[in-house]
PDB file of C-alpha atoms in Angstrom:
ATOM      1  CA  UNK A   1     277.632 -15.707  66.169  1.00  0.00           C
ATOM      2  CA  UNK A   2     279.196 -18.580  64.561  1.00  0.00           C
ATOM      3  CA  UNK A   3     279.272 -22.510  65.958  1.00  0.00           C
ATOM      4  CA  UNK A   4     282.164 -24.371  66.292  1.00  0.00           C
ATOM      5  CA  UNK A   5     283.467 -28.090  67.163  1.00  0.00           C
ATOM      6  CA  UNK A   6     286.652 -28.427  68.670  1.00  0.00           C
ATOM      7  CA  UNK A   7     287.766 -32.341  68.579  1.00  0.00           C
ATOM      8  CA  UNK A   8     290.712 -32.596  70.727  1.00  0.00           C
ATOM      9  CA  UNK A   9     291.813 -35.264  73.268  1.00  0.00           C
ATOM     10  CA  UNK A  10     294.410 -32.992  75.092  1.00  0.00           C
ATOM     11  CA  UNK A  11     292.374 -31.993  77.836  1.00  0.00           C
ATOM     12  CA  UNK A  12     294.172 -29.335  78.942  1.00  0.00           C
ATOM     13  CA  UNK A  13     294.935 -27.867  75.324  1.00  0.00           C
ATOM     14  CA  UNK A  14     291.055 -28.355  74.331  1.00  0.00           C
ATOM     15  CA  UNK A  15     290.057 -26.168  77.752  1.00  0.00           C
ATOM     16  CA  UNK A  16     292.380 -23.559  76.131  1.00  0.00           C
ATOM     17  CA  UNK A  17     291.047 -23.413  72.724  1.00  0.00           C
ATOM     18  CA  UNK A  18     287.336 -23.210  73.799  1.00  0.00           C
ATOM     19  CA  UNK A  19     288.294 -20.378  75.812  1.00  0.00           C
ATOM     20  CA  UNK A  20     290.201 -18.472  73.441  1.00  0.00           C
ATOM     21  CA  UNK A  21     287.115 -18.745  71.235  1.00  0.00           C
ATOM     22  CA  UNK A  22     284.095 -18.809  73.125  1.00  0.00           C
ATOM     23  CA  UNK A  23     283.767 -15.270  73.849  1.00  0.00           C
ATOM     24  CA  UNK A  24     283.616 -14.409  70.231  1.00  0.00           C
ATOM     25  CA  UNK A  25     282.079 -18.230  69.098  1.00  0.00           C
ATOM     26  CA  UNK A  26     279.503 -20.439  70.141  1.00  0.00           C
ATOM     27  CA  UNK A  27     282.225 -24.001  71.307  1.00  0.00           C
ATOM     28  CA  UNK A  28     281.035 -27.183  71.619  1.00  0.00           C
ATOM     29  CA  UNK A  29     283.740 -29.783  72.404  1.00  0.00           C
ATOM     30  CA  UNK A  30     284.376 -33.584  72.726  1.00  0.00           C
ATOM     31  CA  UNK A  31     287.674 -35.602  73.482  1.00  0.00           C
ATOM     32  CA  UNK A  32     287.085 -38.278  70.638  1.00  0.00           C
ATOM     33  CA  UNK A  33     285.992 -38.873  66.639  1.00  0.00           C
ATOM     34  CA  UNK A  34     283.254 -41.035  67.232  1.00  0.00           C
ATOM     35  CA  UNK A  35     281.263 -38.317  69.841  1.00  0.00           C
ATOM     36  CA  UNK A  36     283.057 -35.513  67.459  1.00  0.00           C
ATOM     37  CA  UNK A  37     280.550 -37.272  64.576  1.00  0.00           C
ATOM     38  CA  UNK A  38     277.961 -37.754  66.445  1.00  0.00           C
ATOM     39  CA  UNK A  39     277.844 -33.516  67.806  1.00  0.00           C
ATOM     40  CA  UNK A  40     278.900 -32.430  64.066  1.00  0.00           C
ATOM     41  CA  UNK A  41     275.476 -34.189  62.526  1.00  0.00           C
ATOM     42  CA  UNK A  42     273.214 -33.675  65.396  1.00  0.00           C
ATOM     43  CA  UNK A  43     274.326 -29.596  65.744  1.00  0.00           C
ATOM     44  CA  UNK A  44     276.054 -28.746  61.896  1.00  0.00           C
ATOM     45  CA  UNK A  45     278.650 -26.742  63.327  1.00  0.00           C
ATOM     46  CA  UNK A  46     280.175 -23.633  61.148  1.00  0.00           C
ATOM     47  CA  UNK A  47     283.775 -25.416  61.836  1.00  0.00           C
ATOM     48  CA  UNK A  48     285.721 -28.263  63.035  1.00  0.00           C
ATOM     49  CA  UNK A  49     288.509 -27.925  65.015  1.00  0.00           C
ATOM     50  CA  UNK A  50     290.103 -31.663  64.819  1.00  0.00           C
ATOM     51  CA  UNK A  51     293.373 -33.002  66.771  1.00  0.00           C
ATOM     52  CA  UNK A  52     294.832 -35.975  63.888  1.00  0.00           C
ATOM     53  CA  UNK A  53     296.268 -38.154  66.458  1.00  0.00           C
ATOM     54  CA  UNK A  54     293.784 -39.261  68.693  1.00  0.00           C
ATOM     55  CA  UNK A  55     292.756 -42.752  70.244  1.00  0.00           C
ATOM     56  CA  UNK A  56     289.737 -44.975  68.876  1.00  0.00           C
ATOM     57  CA  UNK A  57     289.177 -42.716  65.719  1.00  0.00           C
ATOM     58  CA  UNK A  58     292.179 -39.912  64.366  1.00  0.00           C
ATOM     59  CA  UNK A  59     291.444 -36.550  62.267  1.00  0.00           C
ATOM     60  CA  UNK A  60     291.245 -38.237  59.183  1.00  0.00           C
ATOM     61  CA  UNK A  61     288.373 -40.713  59.599  1.00  0.00           C
ATOM     62  CA  UNK A  62     286.350 -38.118  60.991  1.00  0.00           C
ATOM     63  CA  UNK A  63     286.981 -36.056  58.098  1.00  0.00           C
ATOM     64  CA  UNK A  64     286.116 -38.278  55.756  1.00  0.00           C
ATOM     65  CA  UNK A  65     283.372 -39.472  57.563  1.00  0.00           C
ATOM     66  CA  UNK A  66     282.185 -35.701  57.795  1.00  0.00           C
ATOM     67  CA  UNK A  67     282.582 -35.470  54.078  1.00  0.00           C
ATOM     68  CA  UNK A  68     280.301 -38.889  53.060  1.00  0.00           C
ATOM     69  CA  UNK A  69     277.514 -37.104  54.687  1.00  0.00           C
ATOM     70  CA  UNK A  70     275.603 -34.709  52.755  1.00  0.00           C
ATOM     71  CA  UNK A  71     274.690 -32.785  55.872  1.00  0.00           C
ATOM     72  CA  UNK A  72     278.149 -32.383  56.855  1.00  0.00           C
ATOM     73  CA  UNK A  73     280.024 -32.605  53.512  1.00  0.00           C
ATOM     74  CA  UNK A  74     280.203 -29.182  53.683  1.00  0.00           C
ATOM     75  CA  UNK A  75     281.212 -28.128  57.156  1.00  0.00           C
ATOM     76  CA  UNK A  76     284.369 -25.944  57.010  1.00  0.00           C
ATOM     77  CA  UNK A  77     287.674 -28.100  58.711  1.00  0.00           C
ATOM     78  CA  UNK A  78     290.611 -26.640  60.254  1.00  0.00           C
ATOM     79  CA  UNK A  79     292.815 -29.541  61.393  1.00  0.00           C
ATOM     80  CA  UNK A  80     295.234 -29.552  64.902  1.00  0.00           C
ATOM     81  CA  UNK A  81     298.680 -31.789  64.658  1.00  0.00           C
ATOM     82  CA  UNK A  82     301.877 -31.718  65.644  1.00  0.00           C
ATOM     83  CA  UNK A  83     303.187 -33.070  62.591  1.00  0.00           C
ATOM     84  CA  UNK A  84     304.168 -30.322  60.222  1.00  0.00           C
ATOM     85  CA  UNK A  85     305.731 -32.795  57.530  1.00  0.00           C
ATOM     86  CA  UNK A  86     304.222 -32.146  54.285  1.00  0.00           C
ATOM     87  CA  UNK A  87     302.934 -35.485  54.133  1.00  0.00           C
ATOM     88  CA  UNK A  88     300.686 -35.077  56.637  1.00  0.00           C
ATOM     89  CA  UNK A  89     299.029 -32.249  55.153  1.00  0.00           C
ATOM     90  CA  UNK A  90     299.004 -33.735  51.580  1.00  0.00           C
ATOM     91  CA  UNK A  91     296.659 -35.843  53.150  1.00  0.00           C
ATOM     92  CA  UNK A  92     294.496 -33.923  54.784  1.00  0.00           C
ATOM     93  CA  UNK A  93     293.969 -31.775  52.159  1.00  0.00           C
ATOM     94  CA  UNK A  94     293.471 -34.649  49.577  1.00  0.00           C
ATOM     95  CA  UNK A  95     290.690 -35.539  52.043  1.00  0.00           C
ATOM     96  CA  UNK A  96     289.005 -32.422  52.074  1.00  0.00           C
ATOM     97  CA  UNK A  97     290.497 -30.015  55.032  1.00  0.00           C
ATOM     98  CA  UNK A  98     290.302 -26.318  54.684  1.00  0.00           C
ATOM     99  CA  UNK A  99     293.451 -25.450  56.872  1.00  0.00           C
ATOM    100  CA  UNK A 100     296.189 -26.656  59.543  1.00  0.00           C
ATOM    101  CA  UNK A 101     297.504 -25.274  63.080  1.00  0.00           C
ATOM    102  CA  UNK A 102     300.814 -26.828  64.099  1.00  0.00           C
ATOM    103  CA  UNK A 103     300.953 -27.500  67.502  1.00  0.00           C
ATOM    104  CA  UNK A 104     302.505 -25.814  69.250  1.00  0.00           C
ATOM    105  CA  UNK A 105     300.233 -22.889  68.840  1.00  0.00           C
ATOM    106  CA  UNK A 106     299.435 -19.307  70.077  1.00  0.00           C
ATOM    107  CA  UNK A 107     296.030 -18.279  70.543  1.00  0.00           C
ATOM    108  CA  UNK A 108     296.559 -15.663  67.908  1.00  0.00           C
ATOM    109  CA  UNK A 109     297.281 -17.673  65.425  1.00  0.00           C
ATOM    110  CA  UNK A 110     294.549 -20.221  66.014  1.00  0.00           C
ATOM    111  CA  UNK A 111     291.748 -16.996  66.047  1.00  0.00           C
ATOM    112  CA  UNK A 112     293.269 -16.017  62.673  1.00  0.00           C
ATOM    113  CA  UNK A 113     292.853 -19.343  61.310  1.00  0.00           C
ATOM    114  CA  UNK A 114     289.529 -19.384  62.881  1.00  0.00           C
ATOM    115  CA  UNK A 115     288.138 -16.660  61.357  1.00  0.00           C
ATOM    116  CA  UNK A 116     289.958 -16.438  57.938  1.00  0.00           C
ATOM    117  CA  UNK A 117     288.074 -20.240  57.719  1.00  0.00           C
ATOM    118  CA  UNK A 118     284.501 -18.380  58.439  1.00  0.00           C
ATOM    119  CA  UNK A 119     285.103 -15.392  56.817  1.00  0.00           C
ATOM    120  CA  UNK A 120     285.690 -17.551  53.296  1.00  0.00           C
ATOM    121  CA  UNK A 121     282.307 -19.340  54.281  1.00  0.00           C
ATOM    122  CA  UNK A 122     280.593 -16.235  55.059  1.00  0.00           C
ATOM    123  CA  UNK A 123     281.225 -15.290  51.655  1.00  0.00           C
ATOM    124  CA  UNK A 124     280.534 -18.486  50.118  1.00  0.00           C
ATOM    125  CA  UNK A 125     277.087 -18.652  51.563  1.00  0.00           C
ATOM    126  CA  UNK A 126     276.264 -15.169  50.457  1.00  0.00           C
ATOM    127  CA  UNK A 127     277.615 -16.484  46.728  1.00  0.00           C
ATOM    128  CA  UNK A 128     275.354 -19.020  47.340  1.00  0.00           C
ATOM    129  CA  UNK A 129     271.726 -16.877  48.392  1.00  0.00           C
ATOM    130  CA  UNK A 130     272.935 -14.748  45.645  1.00  0.00           C
ATOM    131  CA  UNK A 131     272.469 -17.238  42.805  1.00  0.00           C
ATOM    132  CA  UNK A 132     269.262 -18.595  44.439  1.00  0.00           C
ATOM    133  CA  UNK A 133     268.186 -14.917  44.522  1.00  0.00           C
ATOM    134  CA  UNK A 134     268.979 -14.947  40.748  1.00  0.00           C
ATOM    135  CA  UNK A 135     266.934 -18.228  40.254  1.00  0.00           C
ATOM    136  CA  UNK A 136     264.057 -17.124  42.366  1.00  0.00           C
ATOM    137  CA  UNK A 137     263.629 -14.066  40.355  1.00  0.00           C
ATOM    138  CA  UNK A 138     264.543 -15.645  36.883  1.00  0.00           C
ATOM    139  CA  UNK A 139     261.257 -18.542  37.742  1.00  0.00           C
ATOM    140  CA  UNK A 140     258.935 -15.435  39.351  1.00  0.00           C
ATOM    141  CA  UNK A 141     259.680 -13.826  35.871  1.00  0.00           C
ATOM    142  CA  UNK A 142     259.313 -16.520  33.284  1.00  0.00           C
ATOM    143  CA  UNK A 143     256.942 -19.162  35.594  1.00  0.00           C
ATOM    144  CA  UNK A 144     253.897 -16.925  34.996  1.00  0.00           C
ATOM    145  CA  UNK A 145     253.997 -15.603  31.232  1.00  0.00           C
ATOM    146  CA  UNK A 146     254.631 -19.874  30.287  1.00  0.00           C
ATOM    147  CA  UNK A 147     251.237 -20.406  31.865  1.00  0.00           C
ATOM    148  CA  UNK A 148     249.605 -17.835  29.886  1.00  0.00           C
ATOM    149  CA  UNK A 149     251.153 -19.209  26.781  1.00  0.00           C
ATOM    150  CA  UNK A 150     250.204 -22.624  27.799  1.00  0.00           C
ATOM    151  CA  UNK A 151     247.037 -21.464  29.000  1.00  0.00           C
ATOM    152  CA  UNK A 152     246.111 -19.446  25.782  1.00  0.00           C
ATOM    153  CA  UNK A 153     246.416 -22.574  24.007  1.00  0.00           C
ATOM    154  CA  UNK A 154     243.927 -24.211  25.818  1.00  0.00           C
ATOM    155  CA  UNK A 155     241.578 -22.160  25.123  1.00  0.00           C
ATOM    156  CA  UNK A 156     242.027 -21.265  22.392  1.00  0.00           C
ATOM    157  CA  UNK A 157     241.197 -25.198  20.808  1.00  0.00           C
ATOM    158  CA  UNK A 158     238.657 -25.276  23.633  1.00  0.00           C
ATOM    159  CA  UNK A 159     236.598 -22.236  21.819  1.00  0.00           C
ATOM    160  CA  UNK A 160     237.368 -23.762  18.308  1.00  0.00           C
ATOM    161  CA  UNK A 161     236.034 -27.191  19.566  1.00  0.00           C
ATOM    162  CA  UNK A 162     233.087 -25.504  21.286  1.00  0.00           C
ATOM    163  CA  UNK A 163     231.823 -23.735  18.201  1.00  0.00           C
ATOM    164  CA  UNK A 164     231.165 -26.885  16.116  1.00  0.00           C
ATOM    165  CA  UNK A 165     229.414 -29.178  17.588  1.00  0.00           C
ATOM    166  CA  UNK A 166     227.606 -30.933  15.087  1.00  0.00           C
ATOM    167  CA  UNK A 167     229.766 -33.677  16.082  1.00  0.00           C
ATOM    168  CA  UNK A 168     229.884 -33.215  20.515  1.00  0.00           C
ATOM    169  CA  UNK A 169     227.439 -35.457  21.808  1.00  0.00           C
ATOM    170  CA  UNK A 170     226.459 -34.318  26.165  1.00  0.00           C
ATOM    171  CA  UNK A 171     228.776 -35.894  27.415  1.00  0.00           C
ATOM    172  CA  UNK A 172     231.882 -34.778  25.392  1.00  0.00           C
ATOM    173  CA  UNK A 173     229.914 -30.760  25.872  1.00  0.00           C
ATOM    174  CA  UNK A 174     230.105 -31.465  29.869  1.00  0.00           C
ATOM    175  CA  UNK A 175     233.891 -32.766  28.855  1.00  0.00           C
ATOM    176  CA  UNK A 176     234.809 -29.126  27.158  1.00  0.00           C
ATOM    177  CA  UNK A 177     232.822 -27.070  30.193  1.00  0.00           C
ATOM    178  CA  UNK A 178     234.841 -28.464  32.643  1.00  0.00           C
ATOM    179  CA  UNK A 179     238.561 -27.826  30.482  1.00  0.00           C
ATOM    180  CA  UNK A 180     237.027 -24.582  29.736  1.00  0.00           C
ATOM    181  CA  UNK A 181     236.294 -23.502  33.658  1.00  0.00           C
ATOM    182  CA  UNK A 182     239.841 -25.246  34.311  1.00  0.00           C
ATOM    183  CA  UNK A 183     241.547 -22.941  32.146  1.00  0.00           C
ATOM    184  CA  UNK A 184     240.161 -20.118  32.978  1.00  0.00           C
ATOM    185  CA  UNK A 185     240.302 -20.667  36.854  1.00  0.00           C
ATOM    186  CA  UNK A 186     244.664 -21.764  35.715  1.00  0.00           C
ATOM    187  CA  UNK A 187     244.240 -18.420  33.580  1.00  0.00           C
ATOM    188  CA  UNK A 188     243.425 -16.326  37.637  1.00  0.00           C
ATOM    189  CA  UNK A 189     246.213 -17.975  39.101  1.00  0.00           C
ATOM    190  CA  UNK A 190     248.419 -16.994  36.278  1.00  0.00           C
ATOM    191  CA  UNK A 191     247.244 -13.233  36.463  1.00  0.00           C
ATOM    192  CA  UNK A 192     247.848 -13.696  40.192  1.00  0.00           C
ATOM    193  CA  UNK A 193     251.032 -14.989  40.397  1.00  0.00           C
ATOM    194  CA  UNK A 194     252.383 -12.160  37.143  1.00  0.00           C
ATOM    195  CA  UNK A 195     251.056  -9.597  39.763  1.00  0.00           C
ATOM    196  CA  UNK A 196     253.153 -11.069  42.591  1.00  0.00           C
ATOM    197  CA  UNK A 197     256.341 -11.809  40.632  1.00  0.00           C
ATOM    198  CA  UNK A 198     255.903  -7.673  40.044  1.00  0.00           C
ATOM    199  CA  UNK A 199     255.719  -6.606  43.628  1.00  0.00           C
ATOM    200  CA  UNK A 200     258.412  -8.760  45.097  1.00  0.00           C
ATOM    201  CA  UNK A 201     260.868  -6.967  41.921  1.00  0.00           C
ATOM    202  CA  UNK A 202     259.810  -3.110  43.464  1.00  0.00           C
ATOM    203  CA  UNK A 203     260.620  -4.504  46.884  1.00  0.00           C
TER     204      UNK A 203
END
């Protein structure tokens, strides 16, 4: 169930939108832009439906603020507007709006716009999750081998130094022993990590 925030100062219209969407979605609502920004920041909705012409703070200002904050910058945004002119639409799109629904509208048109936007968001989220998963798998594969290579170099030089003890004092010998012990622990850790990464690929 998606979370939708409705920002509309017309009480009757706001209630119509709430009723039309609440059967399938969780709907938050407010009558002004200031509290709309607060609700968006607090609840991080999947979609904001916002009127353009509102007292105090208009919809353009709401969108500009949301796009400027990292936490809310990617929230899908649909404008409700009684202005059908291209200049109004162009300004909103330039600010980052995803869609427009022109007043007066019927609920079916609004519901279709909402579902289209939510579907696009779901697809985008899926693509992001896929890339994150691919990056995770790449790290799981590469990191153990990189660790093992580095450990082998350290082990090799440590053994060479320990084999030639002619000019090494007791203090230096203790240091070399500590390096050797730490390297052995790192080696065991790398082996465990490699086993874990392989087990993940078998799931």
